[in-house]
mmCIF file of C-alpha atoms in Angstrom:
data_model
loop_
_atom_site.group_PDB
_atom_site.id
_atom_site.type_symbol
_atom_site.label_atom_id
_atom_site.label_comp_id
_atom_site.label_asym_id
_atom_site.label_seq_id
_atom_site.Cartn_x
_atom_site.Cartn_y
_atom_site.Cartn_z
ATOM 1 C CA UNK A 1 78.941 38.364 60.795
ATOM 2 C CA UNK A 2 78.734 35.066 58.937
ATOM 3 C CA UNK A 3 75.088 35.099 57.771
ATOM 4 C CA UNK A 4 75.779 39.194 56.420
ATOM 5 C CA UNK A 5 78.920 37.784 54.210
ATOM 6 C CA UNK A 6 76.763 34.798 53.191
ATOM 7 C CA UNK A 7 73.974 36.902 51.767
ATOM 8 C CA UNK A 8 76.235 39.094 49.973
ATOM 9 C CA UNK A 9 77.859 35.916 47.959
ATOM 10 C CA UNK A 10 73.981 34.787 47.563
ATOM 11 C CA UNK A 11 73.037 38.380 46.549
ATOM 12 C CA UNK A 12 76.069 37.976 43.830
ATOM 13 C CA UNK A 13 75.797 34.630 43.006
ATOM 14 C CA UNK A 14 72.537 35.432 41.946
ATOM 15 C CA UNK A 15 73.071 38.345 40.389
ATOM 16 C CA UNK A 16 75.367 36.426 37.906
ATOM 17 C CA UNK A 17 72.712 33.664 37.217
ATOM 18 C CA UNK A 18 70.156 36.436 36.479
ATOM 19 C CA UNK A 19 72.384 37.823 33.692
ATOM 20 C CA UNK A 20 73.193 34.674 32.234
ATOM 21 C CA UNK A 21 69.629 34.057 31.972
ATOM 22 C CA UNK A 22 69.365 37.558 30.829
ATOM 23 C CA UNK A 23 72.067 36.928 27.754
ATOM 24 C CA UNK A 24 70.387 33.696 26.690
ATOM 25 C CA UNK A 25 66.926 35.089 27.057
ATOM 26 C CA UNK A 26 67.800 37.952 25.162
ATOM 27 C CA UNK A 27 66.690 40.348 27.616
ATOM 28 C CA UNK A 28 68.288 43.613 29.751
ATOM 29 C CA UNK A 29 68.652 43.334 32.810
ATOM 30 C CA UNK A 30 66.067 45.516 33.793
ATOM 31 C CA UNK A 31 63.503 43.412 31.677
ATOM 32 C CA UNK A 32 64.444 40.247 33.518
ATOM 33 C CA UNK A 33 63.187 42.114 36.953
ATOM 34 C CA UNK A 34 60.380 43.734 35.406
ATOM 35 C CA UNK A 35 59.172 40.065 33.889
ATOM 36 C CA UNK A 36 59.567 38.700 37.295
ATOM 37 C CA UNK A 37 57.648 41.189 38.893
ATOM 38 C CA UNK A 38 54.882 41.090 36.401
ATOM 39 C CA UNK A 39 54.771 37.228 37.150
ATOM 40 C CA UNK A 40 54.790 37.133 40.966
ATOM 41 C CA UNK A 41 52.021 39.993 41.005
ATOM 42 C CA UNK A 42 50.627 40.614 37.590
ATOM 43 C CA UNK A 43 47.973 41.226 35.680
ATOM 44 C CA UNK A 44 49.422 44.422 36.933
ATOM 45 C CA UNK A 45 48.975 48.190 36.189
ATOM 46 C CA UNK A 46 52.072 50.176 34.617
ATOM 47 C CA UNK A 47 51.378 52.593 37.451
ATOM 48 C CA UNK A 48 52.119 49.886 40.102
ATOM 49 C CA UNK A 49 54.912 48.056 38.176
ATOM 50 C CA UNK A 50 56.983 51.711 38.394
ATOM 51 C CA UNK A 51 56.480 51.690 41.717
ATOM 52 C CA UNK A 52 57.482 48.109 42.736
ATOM 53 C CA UNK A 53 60.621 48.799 40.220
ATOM 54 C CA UNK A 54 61.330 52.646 41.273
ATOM 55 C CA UNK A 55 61.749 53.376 37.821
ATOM 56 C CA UNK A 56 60.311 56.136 36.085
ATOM 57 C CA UNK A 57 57.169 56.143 34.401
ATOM 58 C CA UNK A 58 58.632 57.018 30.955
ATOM 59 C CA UNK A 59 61.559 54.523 31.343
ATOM 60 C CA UNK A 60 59.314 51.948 32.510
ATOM 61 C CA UNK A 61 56.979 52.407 28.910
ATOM 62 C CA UNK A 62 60.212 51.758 26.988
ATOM 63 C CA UNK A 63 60.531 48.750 28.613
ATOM 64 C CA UNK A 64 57.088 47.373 28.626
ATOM 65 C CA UNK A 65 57.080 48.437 24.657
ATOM 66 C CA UNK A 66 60.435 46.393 23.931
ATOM 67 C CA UNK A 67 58.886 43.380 26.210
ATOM 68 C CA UNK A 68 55.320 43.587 24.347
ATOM 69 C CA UNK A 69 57.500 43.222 21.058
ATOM 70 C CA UNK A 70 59.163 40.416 21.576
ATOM 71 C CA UNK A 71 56.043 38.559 22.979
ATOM 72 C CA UNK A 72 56.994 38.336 26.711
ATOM 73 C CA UNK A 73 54.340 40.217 28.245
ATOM 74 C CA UNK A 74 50.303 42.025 26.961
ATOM 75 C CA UNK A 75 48.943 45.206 27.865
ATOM 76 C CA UNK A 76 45.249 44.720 28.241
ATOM 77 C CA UNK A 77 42.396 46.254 29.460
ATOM 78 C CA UNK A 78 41.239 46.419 33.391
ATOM 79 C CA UNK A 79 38.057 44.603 33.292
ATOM 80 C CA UNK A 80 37.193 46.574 36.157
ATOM 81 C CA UNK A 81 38.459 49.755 34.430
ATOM 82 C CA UNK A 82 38.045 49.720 30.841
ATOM 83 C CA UNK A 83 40.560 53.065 30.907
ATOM 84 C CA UNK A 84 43.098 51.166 32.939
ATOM 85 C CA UNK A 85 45.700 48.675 31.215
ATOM 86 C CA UNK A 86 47.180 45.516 33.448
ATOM 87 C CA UNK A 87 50.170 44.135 31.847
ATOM 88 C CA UNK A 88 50.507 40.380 32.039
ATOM 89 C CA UNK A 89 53.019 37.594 31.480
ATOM 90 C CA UNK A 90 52.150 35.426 28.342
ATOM 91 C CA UNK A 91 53.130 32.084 29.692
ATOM 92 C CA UNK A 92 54.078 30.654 26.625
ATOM 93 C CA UNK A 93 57.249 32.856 26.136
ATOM 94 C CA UNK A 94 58.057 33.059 30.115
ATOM 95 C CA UNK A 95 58.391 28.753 29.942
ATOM 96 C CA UNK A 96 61.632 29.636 28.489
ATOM 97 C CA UNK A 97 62.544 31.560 31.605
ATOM 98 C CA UNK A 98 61.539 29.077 33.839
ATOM 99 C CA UNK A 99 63.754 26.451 31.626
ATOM 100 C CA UNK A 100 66.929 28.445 31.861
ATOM 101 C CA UNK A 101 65.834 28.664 36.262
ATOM 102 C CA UNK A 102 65.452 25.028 36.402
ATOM 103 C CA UNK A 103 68.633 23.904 37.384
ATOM 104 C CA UNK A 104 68.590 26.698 40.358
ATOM 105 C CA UNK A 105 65.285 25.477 40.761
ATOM 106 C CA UNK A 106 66.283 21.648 41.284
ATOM 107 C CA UNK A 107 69.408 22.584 43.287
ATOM 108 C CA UNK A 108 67.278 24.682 45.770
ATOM 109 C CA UNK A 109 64.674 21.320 46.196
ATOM 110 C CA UNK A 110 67.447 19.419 46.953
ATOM 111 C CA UNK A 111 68.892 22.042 49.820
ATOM 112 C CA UNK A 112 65.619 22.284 50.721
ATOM 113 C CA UNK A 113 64.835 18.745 51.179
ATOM 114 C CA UNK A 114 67.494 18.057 53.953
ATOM 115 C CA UNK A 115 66.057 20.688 56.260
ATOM 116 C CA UNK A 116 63.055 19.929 58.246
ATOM 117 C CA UNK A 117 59.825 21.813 58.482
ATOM 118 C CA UNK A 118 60.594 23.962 61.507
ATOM 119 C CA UNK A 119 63.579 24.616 59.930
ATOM 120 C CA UNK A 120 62.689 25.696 56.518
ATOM 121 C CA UNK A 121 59.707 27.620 57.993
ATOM 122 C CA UNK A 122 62.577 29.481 60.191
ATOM 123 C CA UNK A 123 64.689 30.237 57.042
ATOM 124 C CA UNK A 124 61.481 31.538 55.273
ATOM 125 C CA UNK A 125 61.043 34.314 57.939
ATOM 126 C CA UNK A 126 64.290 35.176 58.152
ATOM 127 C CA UNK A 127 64.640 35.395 54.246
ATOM 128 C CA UNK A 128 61.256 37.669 54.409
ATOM 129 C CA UNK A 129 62.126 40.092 57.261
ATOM 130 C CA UNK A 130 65.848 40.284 55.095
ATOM 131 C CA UNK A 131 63.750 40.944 51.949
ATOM 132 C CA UNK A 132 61.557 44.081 54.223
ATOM 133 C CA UNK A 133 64.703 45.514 55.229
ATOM 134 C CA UNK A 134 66.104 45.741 52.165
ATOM 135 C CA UNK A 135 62.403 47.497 50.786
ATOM 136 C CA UNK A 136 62.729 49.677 53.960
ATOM 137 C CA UNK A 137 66.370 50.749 53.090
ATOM 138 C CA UNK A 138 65.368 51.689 48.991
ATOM 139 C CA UNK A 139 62.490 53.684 50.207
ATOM 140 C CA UNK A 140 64.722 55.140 51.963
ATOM 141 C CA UNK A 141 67.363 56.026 49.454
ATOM 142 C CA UNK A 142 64.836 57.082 46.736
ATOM 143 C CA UNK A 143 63.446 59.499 48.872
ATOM 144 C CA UNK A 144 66.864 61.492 49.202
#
């Protein structure tokens, strides 16, 4: 099926633009998912953050230790909480990610910009429903 094989060279293509950005960033590749997690849905707790990723707690600390380092994310306090933490992106440091993006970022306004609004809003559900499937199917494996 066409639009199967065309995800697959997205999924790839994408891959390899994520570790680019990775190298120049300085960053695993692990990092670069957790940072992008911790933007789209942080402040966020470690608790939550392991269970978005599926990694394990104890991996997930040495990550969040070697991103607090080098200044790309805080642990802080839950306000609500005060024996909770809620790791956040400082957005300072994470410009630089969205520098190395912004070519993908331009290209995808331009695609974007020949389709119309029934369109694009067609694309977006399809893209989303993908995306569940592909939660549905790790859930899956991780509880093998």
């Amino acid at each position: 099926m066409a639009i199967k094989k065309a995800l697959r060279e997205l999924r790839s293509q994408l891959s390899l633009l994520d570790r680019q950005v990775s190298a120049r960033a300085e960053l695993k590749d692990v990092d670069l998912d957790c940072l992008d997690l911790i933007g789209r849905h942080g402040p966020i707790s470690p608790t939550a953050l392991a269970r978005q990723t599926g990694l394990h707690p104890a991996t997930l600390t040495g990550i969040l230790d070697r991103l607090e380092r080098a200044g790309w994310v805080a642990r802080e306090r839950d306000t609500a909480d005060r024996r909770a933490v809620l790791i956040r992106a400082l957005p300072e440091r994470n410009a630089e990610l969205f520098r190395l993006y912004s070519g993908m970022n331009h290209a995808m306004d331009e695609i974007c910009a020949g389709y119309t609004e029934a369109e694009l809003d067609l694309l977006a559900d399809f893209l989303r429903r993908a995306t569940g499937a592909g939660r549905d199917a790790t859930v899956a494996l991780s509880g093998d």
